[in-house]
mmCIF file of C-alpha atoms in Angstrom:
data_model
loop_
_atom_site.group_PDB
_atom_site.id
_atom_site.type_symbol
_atom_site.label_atom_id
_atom_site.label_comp_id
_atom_site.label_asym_id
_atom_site.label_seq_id
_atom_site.Cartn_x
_atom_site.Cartn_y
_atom_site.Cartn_z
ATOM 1 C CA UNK A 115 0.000 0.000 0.000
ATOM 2 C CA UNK A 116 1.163 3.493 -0.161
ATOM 3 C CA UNK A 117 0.013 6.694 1.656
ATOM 4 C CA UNK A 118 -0.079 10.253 -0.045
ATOM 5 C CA UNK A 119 -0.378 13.322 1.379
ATOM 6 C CA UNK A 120 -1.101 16.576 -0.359
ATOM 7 C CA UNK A 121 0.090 20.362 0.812
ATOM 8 C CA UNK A 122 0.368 23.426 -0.836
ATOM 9 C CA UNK A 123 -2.422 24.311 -2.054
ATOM 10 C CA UNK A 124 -3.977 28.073 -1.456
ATOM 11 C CA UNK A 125 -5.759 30.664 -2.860
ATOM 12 C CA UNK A 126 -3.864 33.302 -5.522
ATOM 13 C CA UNK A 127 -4.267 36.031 -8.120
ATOM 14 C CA UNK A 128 -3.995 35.467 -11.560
ATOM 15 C CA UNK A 129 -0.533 35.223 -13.160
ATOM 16 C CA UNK A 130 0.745 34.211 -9.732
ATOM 17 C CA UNK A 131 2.529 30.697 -8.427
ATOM 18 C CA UNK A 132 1.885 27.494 -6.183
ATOM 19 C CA UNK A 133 4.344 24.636 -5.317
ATOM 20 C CA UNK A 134 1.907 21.470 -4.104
ATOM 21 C CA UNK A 135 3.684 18.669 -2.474
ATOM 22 C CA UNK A 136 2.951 15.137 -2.296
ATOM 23 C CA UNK A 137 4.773 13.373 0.165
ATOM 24 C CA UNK A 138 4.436 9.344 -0.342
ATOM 25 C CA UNK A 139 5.060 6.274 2.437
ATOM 26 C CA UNK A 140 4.762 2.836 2.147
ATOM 27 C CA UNK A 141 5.596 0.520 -1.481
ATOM 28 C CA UNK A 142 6.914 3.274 -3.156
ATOM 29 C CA UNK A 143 9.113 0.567 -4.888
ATOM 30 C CA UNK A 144 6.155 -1.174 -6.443
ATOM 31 C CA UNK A 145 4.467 1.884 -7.363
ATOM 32 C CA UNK A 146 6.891 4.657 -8.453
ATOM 33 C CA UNK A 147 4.966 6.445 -10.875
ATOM 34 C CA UNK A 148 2.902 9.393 -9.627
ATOM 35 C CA UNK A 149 0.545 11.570 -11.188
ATOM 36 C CA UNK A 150 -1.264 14.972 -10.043
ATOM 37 C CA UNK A 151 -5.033 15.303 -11.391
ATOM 38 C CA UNK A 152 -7.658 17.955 -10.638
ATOM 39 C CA UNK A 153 -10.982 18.139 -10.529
ATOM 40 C CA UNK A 154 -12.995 21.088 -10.466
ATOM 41 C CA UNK A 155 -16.912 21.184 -9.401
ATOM 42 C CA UNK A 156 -18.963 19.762 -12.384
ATOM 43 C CA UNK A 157 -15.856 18.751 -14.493
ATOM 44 C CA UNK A 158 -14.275 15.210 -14.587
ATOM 45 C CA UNK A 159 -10.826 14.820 -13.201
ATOM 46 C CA UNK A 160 -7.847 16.035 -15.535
ATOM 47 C CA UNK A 161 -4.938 14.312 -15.336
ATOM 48 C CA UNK A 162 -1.998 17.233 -15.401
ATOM 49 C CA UNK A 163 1.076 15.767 -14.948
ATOM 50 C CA UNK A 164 2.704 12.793 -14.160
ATOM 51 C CA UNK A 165 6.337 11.361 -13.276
ATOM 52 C CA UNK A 166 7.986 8.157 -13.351
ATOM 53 C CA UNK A 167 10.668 8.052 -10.293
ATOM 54 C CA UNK A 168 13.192 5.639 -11.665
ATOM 55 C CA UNK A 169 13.971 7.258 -15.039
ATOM 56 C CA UNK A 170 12.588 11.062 -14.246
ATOM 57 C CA UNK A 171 10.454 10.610 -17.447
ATOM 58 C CA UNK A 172 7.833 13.617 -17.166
ATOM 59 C CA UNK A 173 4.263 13.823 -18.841
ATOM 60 C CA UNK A 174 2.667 16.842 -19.333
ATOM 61 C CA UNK A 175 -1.472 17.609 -20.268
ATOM 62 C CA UNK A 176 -1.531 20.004 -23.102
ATOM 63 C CA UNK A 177 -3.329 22.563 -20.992
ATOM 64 C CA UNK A 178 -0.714 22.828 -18.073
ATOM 65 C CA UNK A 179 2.518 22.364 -20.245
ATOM 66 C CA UNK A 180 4.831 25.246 -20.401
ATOM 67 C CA UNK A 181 2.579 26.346 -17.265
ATOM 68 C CA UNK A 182 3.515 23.448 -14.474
ATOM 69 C CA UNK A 183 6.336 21.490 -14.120
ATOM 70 C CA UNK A 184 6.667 17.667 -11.529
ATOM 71 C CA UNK A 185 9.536 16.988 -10.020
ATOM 72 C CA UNK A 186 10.952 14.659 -7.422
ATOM 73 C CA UNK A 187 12.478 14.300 -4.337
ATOM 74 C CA UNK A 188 13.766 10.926 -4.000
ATOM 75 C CA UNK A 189 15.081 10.944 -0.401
ATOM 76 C CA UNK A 190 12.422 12.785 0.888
ATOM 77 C CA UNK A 191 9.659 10.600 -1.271
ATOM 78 C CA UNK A 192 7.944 14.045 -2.409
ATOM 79 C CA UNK A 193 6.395 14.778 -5.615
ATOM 80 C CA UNK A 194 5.984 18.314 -6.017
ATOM 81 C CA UNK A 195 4.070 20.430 -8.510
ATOM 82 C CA UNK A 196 5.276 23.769 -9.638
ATOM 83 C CA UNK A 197 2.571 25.619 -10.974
ATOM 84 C CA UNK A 198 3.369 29.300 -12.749
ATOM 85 C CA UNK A 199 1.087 31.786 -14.436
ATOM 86 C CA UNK A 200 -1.739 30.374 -12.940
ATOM 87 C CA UNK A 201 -5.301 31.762 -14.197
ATOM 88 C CA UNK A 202 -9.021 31.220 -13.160
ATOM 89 C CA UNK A 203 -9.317 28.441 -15.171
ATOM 90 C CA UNK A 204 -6.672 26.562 -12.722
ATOM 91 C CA UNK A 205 -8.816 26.252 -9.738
ATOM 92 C CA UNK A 206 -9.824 22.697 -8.753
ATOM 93 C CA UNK A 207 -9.272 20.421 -6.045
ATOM 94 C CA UNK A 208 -5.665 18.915 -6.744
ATOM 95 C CA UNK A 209 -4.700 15.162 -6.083
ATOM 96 C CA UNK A 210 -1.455 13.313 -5.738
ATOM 97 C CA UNK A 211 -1.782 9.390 -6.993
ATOM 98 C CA UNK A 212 0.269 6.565 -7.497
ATOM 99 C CA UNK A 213 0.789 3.751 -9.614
ATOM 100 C CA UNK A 214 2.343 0.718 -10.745
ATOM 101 C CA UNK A 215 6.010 0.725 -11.978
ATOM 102 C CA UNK A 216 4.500 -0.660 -15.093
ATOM 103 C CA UNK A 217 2.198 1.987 -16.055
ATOM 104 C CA UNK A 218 4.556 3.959 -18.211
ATOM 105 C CA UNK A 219 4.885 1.174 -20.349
ATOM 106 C CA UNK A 220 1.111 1.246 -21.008
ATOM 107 C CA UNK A 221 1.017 5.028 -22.171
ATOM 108 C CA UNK A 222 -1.718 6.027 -19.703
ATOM 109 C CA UNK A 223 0.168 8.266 -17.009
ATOM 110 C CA UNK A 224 -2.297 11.251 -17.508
ATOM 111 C CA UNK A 225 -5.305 8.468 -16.947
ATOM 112 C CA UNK A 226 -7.149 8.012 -13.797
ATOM 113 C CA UNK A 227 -8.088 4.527 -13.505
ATOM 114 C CA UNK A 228 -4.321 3.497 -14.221
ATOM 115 C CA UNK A 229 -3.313 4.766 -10.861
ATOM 116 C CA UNK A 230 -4.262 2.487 -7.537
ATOM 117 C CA UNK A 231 -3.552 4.978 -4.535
ATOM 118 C CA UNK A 232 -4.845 8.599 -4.135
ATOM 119 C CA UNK A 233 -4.235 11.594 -1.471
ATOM 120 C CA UNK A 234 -7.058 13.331 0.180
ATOM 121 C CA UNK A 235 -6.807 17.032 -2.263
ATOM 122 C CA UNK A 236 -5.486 20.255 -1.798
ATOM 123 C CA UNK A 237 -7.695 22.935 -2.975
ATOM 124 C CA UNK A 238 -6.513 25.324 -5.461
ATOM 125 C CA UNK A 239 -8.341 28.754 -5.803
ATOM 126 C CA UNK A 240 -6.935 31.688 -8.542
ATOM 127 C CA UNK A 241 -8.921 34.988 -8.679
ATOM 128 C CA UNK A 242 -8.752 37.229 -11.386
#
């Protein structure tokens, strides 16, 4: 099993910046590949951006790339989320998930169902 935890998340003006973090325990051997969705009231969860520990291989959703950029912190076993010239359409409840080692290898890191663990959310808010 493996336990996320979300932080960062906050309310900001347009054109300004959030770093989320998503700090993982448990099999993060097994499952080593970690995505960040959102979901925003009415709207079906977007997968953003997605990482795959071993290799550093990043995925990007065509709306958030340029914008947002994952990274990792192996030692720590924190995902993070750097998120720049955010706008209105940004705000959503964000989530940290992971999944199986093998998931790259399917082509469906920005996909929901591939992913088996999720964090609670960390609510993102951008006024204009």
């Amino acid at each position: 099993q493996v336990q996320l935890v979300e932080s960062g998340g906050g309310s900001v003006q347009a054109g300004g910046s959030l770093r989320l973090s998503c700090a993982a325990s448990g099999d993060t051997i097994r499952y080593n590949c970690f995505g960040w969705f959102r979901q925003a009231p009415g709207k079906e969860r977007e997968g953003i951006a997605a990482i795959y520990t071993p290799s550093g291989n990043e995925y990007y959703a065509s709306s958030v790339k340029g914008r947002f950029t994952i990274s990792q912190d192996n030692a720590n076993h924190t995902v993070y989320l750097q998120m720049n010239t955010l706008n209105p359409e940004d705000t959503a409840m964000y989530y940290c998930a992971a999944g199986p080692s093998t998931l790259p290898g399917r082509g469906t890191q920005l996909i929901a169902d591939s992913y088996n663990y999720w964090g609670q959310g960390t609510q993102v808010t951008v006024s204009s």
